[in-house]
mmCIF file of C-alpha atoms in Angstrom:
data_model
loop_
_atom_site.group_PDB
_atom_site.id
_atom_site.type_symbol
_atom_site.label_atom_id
_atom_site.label_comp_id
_atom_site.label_asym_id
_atom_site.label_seq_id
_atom_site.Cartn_x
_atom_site.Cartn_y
_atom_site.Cartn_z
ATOM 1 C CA UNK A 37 126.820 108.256 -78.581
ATOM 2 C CA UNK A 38 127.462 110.576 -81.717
ATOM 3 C CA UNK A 39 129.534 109.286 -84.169
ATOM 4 C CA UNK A 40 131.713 111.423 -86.438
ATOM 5 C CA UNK A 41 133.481 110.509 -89.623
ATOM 6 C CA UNK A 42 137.139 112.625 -90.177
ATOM 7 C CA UNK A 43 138.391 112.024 -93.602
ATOM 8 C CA UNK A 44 141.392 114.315 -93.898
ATOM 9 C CA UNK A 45 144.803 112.684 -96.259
ATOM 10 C CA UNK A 46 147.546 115.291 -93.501
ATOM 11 C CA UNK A 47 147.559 112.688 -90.498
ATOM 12 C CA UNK A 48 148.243 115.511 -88.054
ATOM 13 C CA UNK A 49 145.019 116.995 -88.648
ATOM 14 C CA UNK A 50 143.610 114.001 -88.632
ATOM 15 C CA UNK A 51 144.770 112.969 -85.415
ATOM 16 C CA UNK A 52 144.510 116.359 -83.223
ATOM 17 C CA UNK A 53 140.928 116.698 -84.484
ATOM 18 C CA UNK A 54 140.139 112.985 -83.476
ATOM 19 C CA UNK A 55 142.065 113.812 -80.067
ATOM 20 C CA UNK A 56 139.700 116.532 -79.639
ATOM 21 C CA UNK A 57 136.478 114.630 -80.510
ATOM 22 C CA UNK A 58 137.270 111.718 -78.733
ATOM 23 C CA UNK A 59 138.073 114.165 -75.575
ATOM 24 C CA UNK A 60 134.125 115.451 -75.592
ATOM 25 C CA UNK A 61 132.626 112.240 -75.870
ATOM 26 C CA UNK A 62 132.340 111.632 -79.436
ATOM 27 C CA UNK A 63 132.753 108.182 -81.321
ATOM 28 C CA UNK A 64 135.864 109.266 -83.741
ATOM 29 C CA UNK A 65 136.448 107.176 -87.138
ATOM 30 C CA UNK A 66 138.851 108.379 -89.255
ATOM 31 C CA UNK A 67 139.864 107.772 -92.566
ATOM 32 C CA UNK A 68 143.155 109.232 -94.722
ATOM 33 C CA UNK A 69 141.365 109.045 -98.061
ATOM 34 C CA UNK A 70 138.488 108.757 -100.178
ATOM 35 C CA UNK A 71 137.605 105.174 -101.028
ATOM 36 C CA UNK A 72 138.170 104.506 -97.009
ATOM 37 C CA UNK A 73 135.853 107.276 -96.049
ATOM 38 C CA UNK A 74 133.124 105.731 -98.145
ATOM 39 C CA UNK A 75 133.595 102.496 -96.507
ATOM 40 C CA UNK A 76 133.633 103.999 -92.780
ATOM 41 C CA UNK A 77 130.553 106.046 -93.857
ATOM 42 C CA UNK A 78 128.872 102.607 -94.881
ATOM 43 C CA UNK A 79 129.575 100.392 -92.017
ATOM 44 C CA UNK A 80 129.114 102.719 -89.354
ATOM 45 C CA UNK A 81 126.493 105.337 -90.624
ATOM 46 C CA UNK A 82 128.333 108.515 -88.728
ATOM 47 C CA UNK A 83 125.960 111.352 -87.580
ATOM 48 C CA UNK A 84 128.498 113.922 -88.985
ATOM 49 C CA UNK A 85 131.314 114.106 -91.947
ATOM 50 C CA UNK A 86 133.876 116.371 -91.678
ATOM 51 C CA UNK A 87 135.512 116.251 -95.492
ATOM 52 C CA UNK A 88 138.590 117.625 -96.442
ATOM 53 C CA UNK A 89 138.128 118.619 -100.351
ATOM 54 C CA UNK A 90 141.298 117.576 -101.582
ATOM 55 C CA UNK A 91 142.177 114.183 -100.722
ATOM 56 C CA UNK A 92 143.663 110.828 -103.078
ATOM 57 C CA UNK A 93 141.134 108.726 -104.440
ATOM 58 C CA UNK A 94 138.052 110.627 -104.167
ATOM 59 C CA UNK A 95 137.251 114.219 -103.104
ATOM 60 C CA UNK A 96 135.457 115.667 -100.612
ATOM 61 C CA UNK A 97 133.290 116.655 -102.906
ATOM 62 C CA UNK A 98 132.981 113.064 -104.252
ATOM 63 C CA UNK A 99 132.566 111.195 -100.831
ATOM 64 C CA UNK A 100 129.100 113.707 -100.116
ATOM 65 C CA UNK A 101 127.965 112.614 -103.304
ATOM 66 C CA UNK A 102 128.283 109.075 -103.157
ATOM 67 C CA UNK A 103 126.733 109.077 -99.512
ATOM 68 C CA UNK A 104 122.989 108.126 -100.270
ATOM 69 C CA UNK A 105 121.454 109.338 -96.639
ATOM 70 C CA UNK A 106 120.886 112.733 -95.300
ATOM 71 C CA UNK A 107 123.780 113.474 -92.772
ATOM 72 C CA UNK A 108 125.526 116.646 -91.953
ATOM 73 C CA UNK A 109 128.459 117.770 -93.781
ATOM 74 C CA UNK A 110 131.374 119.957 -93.065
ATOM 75 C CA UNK A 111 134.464 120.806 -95.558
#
């Protein structure tokens, strides 16, 4: 199964994109800031990020950076 990372801090995104995901098959974790997105991103090793850029604790921007694998990114 594919496994997707959300990070997104606006919970309704958040949710209605994991709704969607989850819908077509997709494992869903999601995470509502930075520092938790790094931690998902560890344990589970997701096949695809979707970042938002502006979130507490770290960035978008800051989350692809600190991810040390090759993995598909979307802001």
């Amino acid at each position: 199964m594919v496994k997707i990372l959300i990070a997104d801090d606006e919970k309704d995104i958040r949710d209605i994109v994991t709704w969607y995901l989850s819908r077509e098959g997709f494992e869903v974790f999601a995470a509502a800031d930075g520092h938790a997105a790094v931690d998902i991103e560890t344990a589970h090793l997701p096949d695809l990020l979707i970042l938002d850029v502006m979130m507490p604790g770290l960035s978008g921007w800051e989350i692809a950076k600190a991810v040390q694998r090759n993995v598909p990114i979307i802001f």
